[in-house]
GROMACS .gro file of C-alpha atoms in nm:
model
  162
    1UNK     CA    1   0.000   0.000   0.000
    2UNK     CA    2   0.135   0.337  -0.094
    3UNK     CA    3   0.113   0.648   0.120
    4UNK     CA    4  -0.146   0.787  -0.121
    5UNK     CA    5  -0.360   0.473  -0.077
    6UNK     CA    6  -0.326   0.500   0.301
    7UNK     CA    7  -0.449   0.858   0.300
    8UNK     CA    8  -0.739   0.768   0.074
    9UNK     CA    9  -0.854   0.487   0.303
   10UNK     CA   10  -0.748   0.620   0.641
   11UNK     CA   11  -1.042   0.838   0.743
   12UNK     CA   12  -1.184   0.585   0.984
   13UNK     CA   13  -0.841   0.527   1.139
   14UNK     CA   14  -0.798   0.898   1.213
   15UNK     CA   15  -1.152   0.928   1.349
   16UNK     CA   16  -1.103   0.634   1.586
   17UNK     CA   17  -0.767   0.774   1.690
   18UNK     CA   18  -0.942   1.102   1.774
   19UNK     CA   19  -1.208   0.923   1.980
   20UNK     CA   20  -0.932   0.734   2.162
   21UNK     CA   21  -0.746   1.058   2.235
   22UNK     CA   22  -1.061   1.219   2.375
   23UNK     CA   23  -1.144   0.923   2.598
   24UNK     CA   24  -0.799   0.808   2.706
   25UNK     CA   25  -0.633   1.143   2.778
   26UNK     CA   26  -0.927   1.290   2.967
   27UNK     CA   27  -0.965   0.959   3.150
   28UNK     CA   28  -0.599   0.960   3.255
   29UNK     CA   29  -0.634   1.316   3.385
   30UNK     CA   30  -0.948   1.230   3.577
   31UNK     CA   31  -0.798   0.916   3.726
   32UNK     CA   32  -0.493   1.111   3.840
   33UNK     CA   33  -0.700   1.400   3.980
   34UNK     CA   34  -0.952   1.180   4.159
   35UNK     CA   35  -0.670   0.963   4.292
   36UNK     CA   36  -0.490   1.261   4.445
   37UNK     CA   37  -0.814   1.390   4.595
   38UNK     CA   38  -0.906   1.048   4.733
   39UNK     CA   39  -0.569   1.007   4.901
   40UNK     CA   40  -0.607   1.344   5.072
   41UNK     CA   41  -0.967   1.273   5.170
   42UNK     CA   42  -0.877   0.935   5.316
   43UNK     CA   43  -0.637   1.104   5.555
   44UNK     CA   44  -0.907   1.342   5.672
   45UNK     CA   45  -1.168   1.067   5.704
   46UNK     CA   46  -0.945   0.854   5.927
   47UNK     CA   47  -0.961   1.138   6.179
   48UNK     CA   48  -1.326   1.243   6.124
   49UNK     CA   49  -1.557   1.013   5.923
   50UNK     CA   50  -1.845   1.261   5.962
   51UNK     CA   51  -1.686   1.475   5.687
   52UNK     CA   52  -1.747   1.207   5.424
   53UNK     CA   53  -2.015   1.401   5.234
   54UNK     CA   54  -1.801   1.711   5.202
   55UNK     CA   55  -1.500   1.506   5.095
   56UNK     CA   56  -1.699   1.309   4.838
   57UNK     CA   57  -1.812   1.622   4.653
   58UNK     CA   58  -1.454   1.743   4.628
   59UNK     CA   59  -1.326   1.401   4.523
   60UNK     CA   60  -1.576   1.379   4.236
   61UNK     CA   61  -1.488   1.712   4.073
   62UNK     CA   62  -1.176   1.600   3.878
   63UNK     CA   63  -1.376   1.305   3.743
   64UNK     CA   64  -1.594   1.519   3.521
   65UNK     CA   65  -1.321   1.563   3.259
   66UNK     CA   66  -1.323   1.190   3.191
   67UNK     CA   67  -1.697   1.212   3.137
   68UNK     CA   68  -1.654   1.497   2.888
   69UNK     CA   69  -1.398   1.297   2.691
   70UNK     CA   70  -1.623   0.990   2.692
   71UNK     CA   71  -1.916   1.191   2.554
   72UNK     CA   72  -1.707   1.337   2.271
   73UNK     CA   73  -1.547   1.002   2.189
   74UNK     CA   74  -1.885   0.827   2.187
   75UNK     CA   75  -2.030   1.100   1.965
   76UNK     CA   76  -1.746   1.053   1.715
   77UNK     CA   77  -1.805   0.676   1.710
   78UNK     CA   78  -2.177   0.729   1.646
   79UNK     CA   79  -2.135   1.000   1.383
   80UNK     CA   80  -1.875   0.804   1.188
   81UNK     CA   81  -2.095   0.496   1.176
   82UNK     CA   82  -1.868   0.277   1.385
   83UNK     CA   83  -2.154   0.230   1.628
   84UNK     CA   84  -2.471   0.162   1.437
   85UNK     CA   85  -2.386   0.164   1.069
   86UNK     CA   86  -2.119   0.217   0.812
   87UNK     CA   87  -1.993   0.540   0.668
   88UNK     CA   88  -1.711   0.603   0.427
   89UNK     CA   89  -1.472   0.862   0.559
   90UNK     CA   90  -1.204   1.034   0.360
   91UNK     CA   91  -0.872   1.124   0.516
   92UNK     CA   92  -0.977   1.488   0.547
   93UNK     CA   93  -1.289   1.402   0.746
   94UNK     CA   94  -1.092   1.161   0.963
   95UNK     CA   95  -0.830   1.424   1.036
   96UNK     CA   96  -1.106   1.673   1.119
   97UNK     CA   97  -1.248   1.430   1.376
   98UNK     CA   98  -0.899   1.377   1.515
   99UNK     CA   99  -0.846   1.752   1.549
  100UNK     CA  100  -1.192   1.800   1.699
  101UNK     CA  101  -1.113   1.553   1.977
  102UNK     CA  102  -0.789   1.720   2.083
  103UNK     CA  103  -0.937   2.007   2.290
  104UNK     CA  104  -1.133   1.777   2.519
  105UNK     CA  105  -0.855   1.517   2.534
  106UNK     CA  106  -0.567   1.746   2.617
  107UNK     CA  107  -0.783   1.996   2.807
  108UNK     CA  108  -0.924   1.713   3.017
  109UNK     CA  109  -0.582   1.565   3.084
  110UNK     CA  110  -0.424   1.883   3.214
  111UNK     CA  111  -0.726   2.043   3.381
  112UNK     CA  112  -0.819   1.729   3.576
  113UNK     CA  113  -0.468   1.701   3.717
  114UNK     CA  114  -0.466   2.073   3.803
  115UNK     CA  115  -0.811   2.042   3.955
  116UNK     CA  116  -0.694   1.745   4.161
  117UNK     CA  117  -0.418   1.963   4.307
  118UNK     CA  118  -0.667   2.238   4.390
  119UNK     CA  119  -0.900   1.981   4.547
  120UNK     CA  120  -0.619   1.841   4.764
  121UNK     CA  121  -0.566   2.192   4.903
  122UNK     CA  122  -0.942   2.232   4.941
  123UNK     CA  123  -0.965   1.909   5.135
  124UNK     CA  124  -0.699   2.033   5.377
  125UNK     CA  125  -0.896   2.355   5.416
  126UNK     CA  126  -1.226   2.172   5.475
  127UNK     CA  127  -1.060   1.946   5.731
  128UNK     CA  128  -0.997   2.255   5.945
  129UNK     CA  129  -1.305   2.457   5.844
  130UNK     CA  130  -1.585   2.216   5.743
  131UNK     CA  131  -1.846   2.493   5.749
  132UNK     CA  132  -1.665   2.664   5.461
  133UNK     CA  133  -1.660   2.372   5.216
  134UNK     CA  134  -1.833   2.590   4.955
  135UNK     CA  135  -1.516   2.797   4.920
  136UNK     CA  136  -1.313   2.488   4.836
  137UNK     CA  137  -1.573   2.379   4.581
  138UNK     CA  138  -1.575   2.720   4.414
  139UNK     CA  139  -1.196   2.718   4.388
  140UNK     CA  140  -1.202   2.375   4.225
  141UNK     CA  141  -1.475   2.472   3.980
  142UNK     CA  142  -1.264   2.760   3.850
  143UNK     CA  143  -1.032   2.501   3.696
  144UNK     CA  144  -1.336   2.317   3.558
  145UNK     CA  145  -1.408   2.613   3.332
  146UNK     CA  146  -1.116   2.521   3.107
  147UNK     CA  147  -1.230   2.161   3.079
  148UNK     CA  148  -1.576   2.288   2.984
  149UNK     CA  149  -1.430   2.515   2.717
  150UNK     CA  150  -1.245   2.222   2.561
  151UNK     CA  151  -1.561   2.010   2.581
  152UNK     CA  152  -1.774   2.274   2.409
  153UNK     CA  153  -1.517   2.332   2.134
  154UNK     CA  154  -1.486   1.958   2.071
  155UNK     CA  155  -1.864   1.904   2.065
  156UNK     CA  156  -1.920   2.193   1.825
  157UNK     CA  157  -1.635   2.083   1.600
  158UNK     CA  158  -1.759   1.722   1.586
  159UNK     CA  159  -2.118   1.824   1.517
  160UNK     CA  160  -2.022   2.048   1.224
  161UNK     CA  161  -1.798   1.804   1.036
  162UNK     CA  162  -1.967   1.724   0.705
   0.00000   0.00000   0.00000
């Protein structure tokens, strides 16, 4: 197979690669962020199990990026016909899907890790001031904004690929 033949028949490959990037990178970020938050929360809960509810909310926040990546990846798989039909994709369309998945994949990777770090600090704060858990949540959601921007850009890009 020549390089020209590969490009002609590679649209589906690039689209699946894009879906994988969206799902895997955002999932890695979420796993890392939730893991850091859970380690910090476990330390607090060994001393005071009554703070479980407040800790759980903070622990869940870095996990949303993985959900965003999953939604975009699933949408790509549906729109390309991989799930529920067959569609011929040219290399250009495949590369467009690949590019459309990058904002949520890379944005999810880096923002979930950053959010995990913010949540770890928030958990330390809530351990000492449980009545002010809202402040820790607000701080963590500021990082979420960048994951949401990547999610919106990826969704819009995927939906408008012809």
